[in-house]
Amino acid sequence: MLLWTTFSVLWVAAGIAAVSWFACNRSLVAVLRVGLPVFTTATMLVIVGESPADSPLPRIVHHAGFTLLGVFLLMSETLRARLRRLRRSRACSTEVVSLCNCFRAASVLCAPSAAIIILLSGWRLMHDSGWSLRAPWLWWVYVLFAAMMWHGVFYWTADAKRLAAEPQKGLPRGVDWIMTAHGLLFLLIFAIAFNGAGRSWPHPCPGAIAALERGLAFLPRSWRAVGAAVGVWVAIGIVAGIAFQFSRPGE
């Protein structure tokens, strides 16, 4: 425990020092937009790869990631509700610009790190617990979260950037409602994960998942289910990216 604590303090201190050094000559948000996800990924790879098999650390950071994502979504809903009220009352444009910038900053800083924490720690928990996407409840939690994550990567990020660039135009009503649905989807995922194993859920393709795991026979047995989960995540990302390019070819 002392070794992990010492390493954690030094690792975070190194991250802060690196960000401070880069931020001296560049925009802090621009630096953090790239630096924070990279730092989070590196940190999670250390936790996933080096923490002992019986360590509670992956589960702790997994729950922390869900908490961070929930706080971000709640903050996002609050900011957008405030923006809607200001536009209806035609209030001060300065506050509108400030709220739009806050929304974009939160979107590019909080959400990516939370998603990375949840994804990588989730893969580690799958390995430690022997879980597989053949379990219906885990399939739905995982696929819904992956869809939510890729929607954030492509659509949410682009809409937040557009809102900050043109604050007086605001978000289209459809986009605003989709963002609200994004938050409600998080609640559904949480509900399934909280009590999913004790219920009967339909599974659209257990045979395909089993075949994918068999195709990964070159991996250690304990990592084949994780490898299949990585493949599903990549496939969902490819579909989301293609859909984004067709729906918004100019972006």
XYZ file of C-alpha atoms in Angstrom:
251
model
C 0.000 0.000 0.000
C 2.840 2.400 0.843
C 4.453 1.706 -2.527
C 1.195 2.390 -4.390
C 0.614 5.591 -2.376
C 4.128 6.869 -3.060
C 3.838 6.053 -6.752
C 0.431 7.751 -6.978
C 1.694 10.970 -5.401
C 4.753 11.100 -7.670
C 2.707 10.199 -10.768
C 0.106 12.927 -10.152
C 2.840 15.443 -9.347
C 4.589 14.604 -12.631
C 1.308 15.067 -14.506
C 0.663 18.452 -12.912
C 4.226 19.565 -13.663
C 3.915 18.510 -17.323
C 0.590 20.305 -17.781
C 1.958 23.446 -16.113
C 5.012 23.424 -18.372
C 2.980 23.059 -21.568
C 0.350 25.555 -20.430
C 2.934 28.348 -20.041
C 2.910 28.981 -23.792
C -0.425 27.467 -24.824
C -4.086 27.601 -23.906
C -4.723 25.622 -20.724
C -7.928 24.086 -22.106
C -6.149 23.115 -25.330
C -3.380 21.426 -23.350
C -5.774 19.611 -21.041
C -7.990 18.521 -23.936
C -5.176 16.269 -25.148
C -3.099 15.868 -22.009
C -5.824 14.800 -19.596
C -7.109 11.816 -21.653
C -3.520 10.722 -22.331
C -2.625 11.005 -18.649
C -5.816 9.177 -17.654
C -5.147 6.373 -20.142
C -1.566 5.954 -18.956
C -2.707 5.909 -15.329
C -5.399 3.329 -16.020
C -2.975 1.112 -17.947
C -0.710 1.106 -14.904
C -3.627 0.239 -12.627
C -5.016 -2.415 -14.969
C -1.645 -3.966 -15.725
C 0.186 -3.745 -12.414
C -2.345 -3.927 -9.579
C -2.483 -7.373 -7.911
C -5.234 -9.823 -8.824
C -6.993 -9.336 -5.492
C -6.586 -5.554 -5.448
C -9.745 -3.501 -4.823
C -8.230 -0.617 -6.817
C -9.839 -1.411 -10.226
C -13.297 -1.589 -8.650
C -12.709 1.641 -6.704
C -11.638 3.600 -9.782
C -14.487 2.026 -11.797
C -17.005 3.424 -9.327
C -15.134 6.740 -9.283
C -15.404 6.919 -13.074
C -19.163 6.343 -12.942
C -19.453 9.040 -10.288
C -17.460 11.528 -12.367
C -19.563 10.790 -15.458
C -22.794 11.170 -13.484
C -21.661 14.523 -12.067
C -20.705 15.712 -15.552
C -24.075 14.735 -17.041
C -25.940 16.442 -14.202
C -23.842 19.580 -14.657
C -24.434 19.452 -18.416
C -28.198 19.267 -17.952
C -28.093 22.180 -15.499
C -26.017 24.359 -17.837
C -28.249 23.679 -20.838
C -31.404 24.357 -18.802
C -29.902 27.687 -17.747
C -29.050 28.501 -21.369
C -32.618 27.767 -22.460
C -34.029 30.104 -19.797
C -31.622 32.897 -20.721
C -32.532 32.682 -24.391
C -36.247 32.760 -23.693
C -35.773 35.880 -21.565
C -33.240 37.370 -24.003
C -30.873 37.955 -21.111
C -27.302 39.225 -21.129
C -25.261 37.747 -23.961
C -22.114 37.784 -21.799
C -23.565 35.171 -19.475
C -24.690 33.066 -22.439
C -21.141 33.081 -23.844
C -19.717 32.182 -20.439
C -22.118 29.264 -19.994
C -21.392 27.967 -23.502
C -17.653 28.052 -22.824
C -18.164 26.248 -19.504
C -20.229 23.595 -21.270
C -17.553 23.004 -23.889
C -14.733 22.936 -21.319
C -16.580 20.378 -19.186
C -17.363 18.298 -22.280
C -13.760 18.065 -23.461
C -12.187 17.681 -20.012
C -14.482 15.623 -17.754
C -16.334 13.260 -20.069
C -13.357 11.686 -21.929
C -11.462 10.934 -18.727
C -14.535 9.440 -17.058
C -15.226 7.224 -20.076
C -11.604 6.024 -20.218
C -11.639 5.173 -16.512
C -14.901 3.229 -16.803
C -13.854 1.357 -19.953
C -10.370 0.242 -18.905
C -11.288 -0.600 -15.323
C -14.339 -2.461 -16.657
C -12.121 -4.647 -18.836
C -9.960 -5.416 -15.806
C -13.053 -6.321 -13.757
C -14.221 -8.618 -16.563
C -10.875 -10.392 -16.385
C -10.799 -10.669 -12.591
C -14.426 -11.803 -12.288
C -14.457 -14.142 -15.283
C -17.311 -12.212 -16.895
C -18.190 -12.494 -20.576
C -20.443 -10.570 -22.943
C -22.369 -13.822 -23.297
C -24.060 -12.783 -20.030
C -27.152 -10.843 -21.199
C -27.057 -8.173 -18.475
C -23.377 -7.420 -19.160
C -24.018 -7.329 -22.911
C -26.609 -4.586 -22.501
C -24.552 -2.584 -19.998
C -21.499 -2.782 -22.210
C -23.132 -2.113 -25.584
C -25.209 0.787 -24.254
C -22.160 2.320 -22.601
C -20.050 1.883 -25.756
C -22.790 3.535 -27.844
C -22.982 6.355 -25.299
C -19.196 6.752 -25.339
C -18.896 6.874 -29.132
C -21.833 9.273 -29.359
C -19.851 11.510 -27.026
C -16.682 11.187 -29.103
C -18.325 12.128 -32.392
C -21.591 13.981 -31.835
C -21.471 15.531 -28.351
C -17.952 16.917 -28.842
C -18.849 18.468 -32.201
C -22.055 20.017 -30.830
C -20.230 21.452 -27.793
C -17.586 22.955 -30.068
C -20.248 24.487 -32.323
C -22.110 25.904 -29.336
C -18.968 27.619 -28.017
C -18.178 29.021 -31.476
C -21.735 30.337 -32.062
C -23.247 30.855 -28.591
C -26.081 33.076 -29.779
C -27.469 30.363 -32.057
C -27.744 27.820 -29.279
C -28.260 24.102 -29.717
C -30.916 22.820 -32.135
C -33.898 21.469 -30.236
C -33.266 17.933 -31.505
C -29.624 17.985 -30.382
C -30.634 19.297 -26.966
C -33.149 16.482 -26.510
C -30.602 13.885 -27.631
C -28.194 15.154 -24.975
C -30.926 14.729 -22.379
C -31.545 11.200 -23.672
C -27.793 10.625 -23.351
C -28.070 11.359 -19.635
C -31.131 9.155 -19.222
C -29.263 6.326 -20.937
C -26.617 6.610 -18.234
C -29.311 6.048 -15.599
C -30.562 2.982 -17.497
C -27.033 1.556 -17.673
C -26.580 2.141 -13.954
C -29.906 0.447 -13.179
C -29.045 -2.640 -15.249
C -25.548 -2.879 -13.758
C -26.874 -2.476 -10.213
C -29.290 -5.415 -10.389
C -28.782 -6.904 -13.838
C -27.461 -10.318 -12.909
C -30.603 -11.142 -10.955
C -32.958 -10.581 -13.895
C -33.656 -12.290 -17.190
C -32.565 -10.236 -20.214
C -32.738 -11.116 -23.916
C -29.416 -11.493 -25.728
C -29.348 -10.789 -29.485
C -26.144 -12.685 -30.354
C -24.664 -15.016 -27.715
C -23.456 -17.377 -30.421
C -21.509 -14.625 -32.171
C -19.806 -13.626 -28.918
C -18.904 -17.259 -28.206
C -17.475 -17.625 -31.726
C -15.474 -14.416 -31.319
C -14.014 -15.683 -28.045
C -13.092 -18.998 -29.694
C -11.388 -17.054 -32.473
C -9.157 -15.428 -29.855
C -7.674 -18.770 -28.773
C -4.164 -17.289 -29.125
C -4.869 -15.183 -26.018
C -4.694 -16.551 -22.470
C -8.088 -18.006 -21.530
C -8.720 -15.324 -18.905
C -8.301 -12.543 -21.506
C -10.419 -13.987 -24.354
C -13.671 -12.486 -23.072
C -11.913 -9.142 -22.686
C -10.532 -9.416 -26.220
C -14.060 -10.049 -27.522
C -15.281 -7.002 -25.589
C -12.535 -4.865 -27.163
C -13.616 -6.088 -30.598
C -17.252 -5.183 -29.932
C -16.195 -1.739 -28.706
C -14.132 -1.123 -31.867
C -17.001 -2.321 -34.091
C -19.464 0.047 -32.425
C -16.956 2.881 -32.865
C -16.578 2.149 -36.579
C -20.350 2.132 -37.076
C -20.704 5.386 -35.108
C -17.900 7.023 -37.096
C -19.434 6.043 -40.434
C -22.841 7.292 -39.299
C -21.273 10.593 -38.223
C -19.542 11.070 -41.561
C -22.757 10.448 -43.475
C -24.912 12.611 -41.205
C -22.400 15.487 -40.976
C -20.079 15.237 -43.981
C -18.613 18.695 -43.434
C -17.238 17.956 -39.940
